[in-house]
């Protein structure tokens, strides 16, 4: 979205130098907004990608013993 807005506003070269408050201009405000959007979307993607969403995967990982527990060393070798 920020890229599309930047392309649409490209012909208006005076817009980034328009003062918003004191020394704060539209260009600086736009840059800070894009940086914040980048950080927020990265955080959201990271949080969402580490979550287990697949019910089959969730059921498989819930039955596995946790690392470092006494159940982790007991292995059934009857399949050999």
mmCIF file of N, CA, C and O in Angstrom, residues 1-50:
data_model
loop_
_atom_site.group_PDB
_atom_site.id
_atom_site.type_symbol
_atom_site.label_atom_id
_atom_site.label_comp_id
_atom_site.label_asym_id
_atom_site.label_seq_id
_atom_site.Cartn_x
_atom_site.Cartn_y
_atom_site.Cartn_z
ATOM 1 N N UNK A 1 0.799 -1.188 0.000
ATOM 2 C CA UNK A 1 0.000 0.000 0.000
ATOM 3 C C UNK A 1 0.856 1.274 0.000
ATOM 4 O O UNK A 1 0.548 2.196 -0.729
ATOM 5 N N UNK A 2 1.920 1.327 0.826
ATOM 6 C CA UNK A 2 2.739 2.542 0.802
ATOM 7 C C UNK A 2 3.400 2.778 -0.559
ATOM 8 O O UNK A 2 3.517 3.920 -0.994
ATOM 9 N N UNK A 3 3.799 1.705 -1.236
ATOM 10 C CA UNK A 3 4.420 1.853 -2.551
ATOM 11 C C UNK A 3 3.411 2.412 -3.558
ATOM 12 O O UNK A 3 3.726 3.324 -4.321
ATOM 13 N N UNK A 4 2.203 1.885 -3.548
ATOM 14 C CA UNK A 4 1.173 2.362 -4.468
ATOM 15 C C UNK A 4 0.841 3.828 -4.206
ATOM 16 O O UNK A 4 0.696 4.616 -5.140
ATOM 17 N N UNK A 5 0.772 4.202 -2.940
ATOM 18 C CA UNK A 5 0.494 5.595 -2.602
ATOM 19 C C UNK A 5 1.638 6.491 -3.036
ATOM 20 O O UNK A 5 1.421 7.600 -3.537
ATOM 21 N N UNK A 6 2.871 6.023 -2.872
ATOM 22 C CA UNK A 6 4.037 6.787 -3.322
ATOM 23 C C UNK A 6 4.048 6.991 -4.818
ATOM 24 O O UNK A 6 4.412 8.067 -5.312
ATOM 25 N N UNK A 7 3.648 5.981 -5.573
ATOM 26 C CA UNK A 7 3.603 6.092 -7.038
ATOM 27 C C UNK A 7 2.507 7.073 -7.467
ATOM 28 O O UNK A 7 2.702 7.887 -8.373
ATOM 29 N N UNK A 8 1.361 7.016 -6.794
ATOM 30 C CA UNK A 8 0.266 7.928 -7.135
ATOM 31 C C UNK A 8 0.647 9.368 -6.810
ATOM 32 O O UNK A 8 0.332 10.297 -7.560
ATOM 33 N N UNK A 9 1.343 9.584 -5.708
ATOM 34 C CA UNK A 9 1.707 10.933 -5.292
ATOM 35 C C UNK A 9 3.005 11.436 -5.928
ATOM 36 O O UNK A 9 3.437 12.549 -5.629
ATOM 37 N N UNK A 10 3.633 10.645 -6.792
ATOM 38 C CA UNK A 10 4.898 11.017 -7.419
ATOM 39 C C UNK A 10 4.856 12.368 -8.144
ATOM 40 O O UNK A 10 5.795 13.149 -8.023
ATOM 41 N N UNK A 11 3.817 12.704 -8.899
ATOM 42 C CA UNK A 11 3.814 13.989 -9.605
ATOM 43 C C UNK A 11 3.747 15.206 -8.685
ATOM 44 O O UNK A 11 4.117 16.305 -9.079
ATOM 45 N N UNK A 12 3.307 15.041 -7.471
ATOM 46 C CA UNK A 12 3.159 16.157 -6.545
ATOM 47 C C UNK A 12 4.447 16.315 -5.737
ATOM 48 O O UNK A 12 4.533 15.898 -4.583
ATOM 49 N N UNK A 13 5.463 16.952 -6.336
ATOM 50 C CA UNK A 13 6.777 17.043 -5.712
ATOM 51 C C UNK A 13 6.804 18.008 -4.538
ATOM 52 O O UNK A 13 7.695 17.924 -3.695
ATOM 53 N N UNK A 14 5.873 18.913 -4.445
ATOM 54 C CA UNK A 14 5.857 19.846 -3.330
ATOM 55 C C UNK A 14 5.236 19.283 -2.071
ATOM 56 O O UNK A 14 5.400 19.843 -0.981
ATOM 57 N N UNK A 15 4.548 18.170 -2.181
ATOM 58 C CA UNK A 15 3.854 17.589 -1.039
ATOM 59 C C UNK A 15 4.797 17.139 0.080
ATOM 60 O O UNK A 15 4.516 17.403 1.256
ATOM 61 N N UNK A 16 5.922 16.478 -0.203
ATOM 62 C CA UNK A 16 6.804 16.056 0.894
ATOM 63 C C UNK A 16 7.389 17.215 1.694
ATOM 64 O O UNK A 16 7.729 17.054 2.860
ATOM 65 N N UNK A 17 7.517 18.394 1.106
ATOM 66 C CA UNK A 17 8.097 19.522 1.834
ATOM 67 C C UNK A 17 7.045 20.342 2.594
ATOM 68 O O UNK A 17 7.399 21.312 3.252
ATOM 69 N N UNK A 18 5.796 19.947 2.514
ATOM 70 C CA UNK A 18 4.742 20.668 3.239
ATOM 71 C C UNK A 18 4.901 20.441 4.739
ATOM 72 O O UNK A 18 5.036 19.315 5.203
ATOM 73 N N UNK A 19 4.905 21.513 5.480
ATOM 74 C CA UNK A 19 5.101 21.430 6.932
ATOM 75 C C UNK A 19 3.815 20.961 7.610
ATOM 76 O O UNK A 19 2.726 21.417 7.300
ATOM 77 N N UNK A 20 3.985 20.045 8.552
ATOM 78 C CA UNK A 20 2.861 19.531 9.324
ATOM 79 C C UNK A 20 2.825 20.208 10.686
ATOM 80 O O UNK A 20 1.813 20.749 11.103
ATOM 81 N N UNK A 21 3.976 20.190 11.378
ATOM 82 C CA UNK A 21 4.054 20.799 12.702
ATOM 83 C C UNK A 21 5.514 21.162 12.968
ATOM 84 O O UNK A 21 6.369 20.276 13.025
ATOM 85 N N UNK A 22 5.839 22.392 13.110
ATOM 86 C CA UNK A 22 7.214 22.835 13.360
ATOM 87 C C UNK A 22 8.134 22.441 12.208
ATOM 88 O O UNK A 22 7.908 22.824 11.067
ATOM 89 N N UNK A 23 9.167 21.672 12.506
ATOM 90 C CA UNK A 23 10.091 21.190 11.477
ATOM 91 C C UNK A 23 9.623 19.878 10.835
ATOM 92 O O UNK A 23 10.266 19.384 9.914
ATOM 93 N N UNK A 24 8.550 19.296 11.318
ATOM 94 C CA UNK A 24 8.034 18.032 10.798
ATOM 95 C C UNK A 24 7.337 18.263 9.459
ATOM 96 O O UNK A 24 6.400 19.059 9.361
ATOM 97 N N UNK A 25 7.814 17.572 8.433
ATOM 98 C CA UNK A 25 7.224 17.704 7.101
ATOM 99 C C UNK A 25 6.476 16.427 6.731
ATOM 100 O O UNK A 25 6.610 15.399 7.400
ATOM 101 N N UNK A 26 5.719 16.503 5.670
ATOM 102 C CA UNK A 26 4.979 15.328 5.195
ATOM 103 C C UNK A 26 5.930 14.207 4.782
ATOM 104 O O UNK A 26 5.631 13.038 4.981
ATOM 105 N N UNK A 27 7.084 14.568 4.207
ATOM 106 C CA UNK A 27 8.050 13.550 3.792
ATOM 107 C C UNK A 27 8.612 12.775 4.969
ATOM 108 O O UNK A 27 8.726 11.545 4.931
ATOM 109 N N UNK A 28 8.957 13.485 6.041
ATOM 110 C CA UNK A 28 9.467 12.825 7.246
ATOM 111 C C UNK A 28 8.372 11.981 7.883
ATOM 112 O O UNK A 28 8.606 10.839 8.301
ATOM 113 N N UNK A 29 7.176 12.523 7.937
ATOM 114 C CA UNK A 29 6.050 11.785 8.496
ATOM 115 C C UNK A 29 5.777 10.512 7.695
ATOM 116 O O UNK A 29 5.543 9.442 8.271
ATOM 117 N N UNK A 30 5.849 10.610 6.376
ATOM 118 C CA UNK A 30 5.633 9.448 5.507
ATOM 119 C C UNK A 30 6.716 8.394 5.724
ATOM 120 O O UNK A 30 6.432 7.195 5.778
ATOM 121 N N UNK A 31 7.967 8.826 5.874
ATOM 122 C CA UNK A 31 9.068 7.890 6.121
ATOM 123 C C UNK A 31 8.929 7.176 7.453
ATOM 124 O O UNK A 31 9.152 5.964 7.547
ATOM 125 N N UNK A 32 8.557 7.897 8.493
ATOM 126 C CA UNK A 32 8.352 7.289 9.806
ATOM 127 C C UNK A 32 7.181 6.310 9.756
ATOM 128 O O UNK A 32 7.237 5.216 10.331
ATOM 129 N N UNK A 33 6.133 6.679 9.056
ATOM 130 C CA UNK A 33 4.975 5.798 8.909
ATOM 131 C C UNK A 33 5.352 4.507 8.187
ATOM 132 O O UNK A 33 4.956 3.413 8.601
ATOM 133 N N UNK A 34 6.148 4.606 7.130
ATOM 134 C CA UNK A 34 6.572 3.404 6.409
ATOM 135 C C UNK A 34 7.463 2.522 7.274
ATOM 136 O O UNK A 34 7.362 1.293 7.245
ATOM 137 N N UNK A 35 8.365 3.141 8.047
ATOM 138 C CA UNK A 35 9.224 2.363 8.939
ATOM 139 C C UNK A 35 8.412 1.640 10.001
ATOM 140 O O UNK A 35 8.665 0.472 10.306
ATOM 141 N N UNK A 36 7.446 2.339 10.593
ATOM 142 C CA UNK A 36 6.584 1.708 11.587
ATOM 143 C C UNK A 36 5.740 0.588 11.001
ATOM 144 O O UNK A 36 5.560 -0.457 11.632
ATOM 145 N N UNK A 37 5.255 0.790 9.792
ATOM 146 C CA UNK A 37 4.474 -0.246 9.122
ATOM 147 C C UNK A 37 5.331 -1.471 8.824
ATOM 148 O O UNK A 37 4.884 -2.606 8.968
ATOM 149 N N UNK A 38 6.585 -1.252 8.447
ATOM 150 C CA UNK A 38 7.503 -2.358 8.178
ATOM 151 C C UNK A 38 7.758 -3.167 9.448
ATOM 152 O O UNK A 38 7.685 -4.399 9.437
ATOM 153 N N UNK A 39 8.039 -2.492 10.550
ATOM 154 C CA UNK A 39 8.304 -3.185 11.809
ATOM 155 C C UNK A 39 7.064 -3.943 12.275
ATOM 156 O O UNK A 39 7.142 -5.099 12.691
ATOM 157 N N UNK A 40 5.902 -3.315 12.188
ATOM 158 C CA UNK A 40 4.660 -3.955 12.622
ATOM 159 C C UNK A 40 4.325 -5.168 11.762
ATOM 160 O O UNK A 40 3.919 -6.215 12.283
ATOM 161 N N UNK A 41 4.503 -5.063 10.452
ATOM 162 C CA UNK A 41 4.175 -6.197 9.587
ATOM 163 C C UNK A 41 5.176 -7.339 9.770
ATOM 164 O O UNK A 41 4.801 -8.509 9.692
ATOM 165 N N UNK A 42 6.440 -7.018 10.052
ATOM 166 C CA UNK A 42 7.424 -8.062 10.324
ATOM 167 C C UNK A 42 7.088 -8.784 11.620
ATOM 168 O O UNK A 42 7.143 -10.014 11.691
ATOM 169 N N UNK A 43 6.720 -8.034 12.658
ATOM 170 C CA UNK A 43 6.339 -8.634 13.933
ATOM 171 C C UNK A 43 5.103 -9.515 13.756
ATOM 172 O O UNK A 43 5.045 -10.630 14.271
ATOM 173 N N UNK A 44 4.109 -9.020 13.032
ATOM 174 C CA UNK A 44 2.882 -9.779 12.807
ATOM 175 C C UNK A 44 3.171 -11.072 12.042
ATOM 176 O O UNK A 44 2.660 -12.136 12.386
ATOM 177 N N UNK A 45 4.002 -10.984 10.990
ATOM 178 C CA UNK A 45 4.328 -12.164 10.197
ATOM 179 C C UNK A 45 5.093 -13.185 11.033
ATOM 180 O O UNK A 45 4.826 -14.385 10.957
ATOM 181 N N UNK A 46 6.040 -12.724 11.829
ATOM 182 C CA UNK A 46 6.817 -13.626 12.674
ATOM 183 C C UNK A 46 5.923 -14.323 13.694
ATOM 184 O O UNK A 46 6.040 -15.523 13.912
ATOM 185 N N UNK A 47 5.033 -13.592 14.326
ATOM 186 C CA UNK A 47 4.118 -14.176 15.304
ATOM 187 C C UNK A 47 3.184 -15.183 14.653
ATOM 188 O O UNK A 47 2.916 -16.249 15.194
ATOM 189 N N UNK A 48 2.692 -14.849 13.473
ATOM 190 C CA UNK A 48 1.748 -15.728 12.780
ATOM 191 C C UNK A 48 2.424 -16.970 12.211
ATOM 192 O O UNK A 48 1.840 -18.049 12.203
ATOM 193 N N UNK A 49 3.669 -16.849 11.753
ATOM 194 C CA UNK A 49 4.337 -17.985 11.134
ATOM 195 C C UNK A 49 4.832 -19.002 12.155
ATOM 196 O O UNK A 49 5.052 -20.160 11.805
ATOM 197 N N UNK A 50 5.013 -18.609 13.412
ATOM 198 C CA UNK A 50 5.468 -19.563 14.424
ATOM 199 C C UNK A 50 4.319 -20.271 15.119
ATOM 200 O O UNK A 50 4.539 -21.174 15.906
#
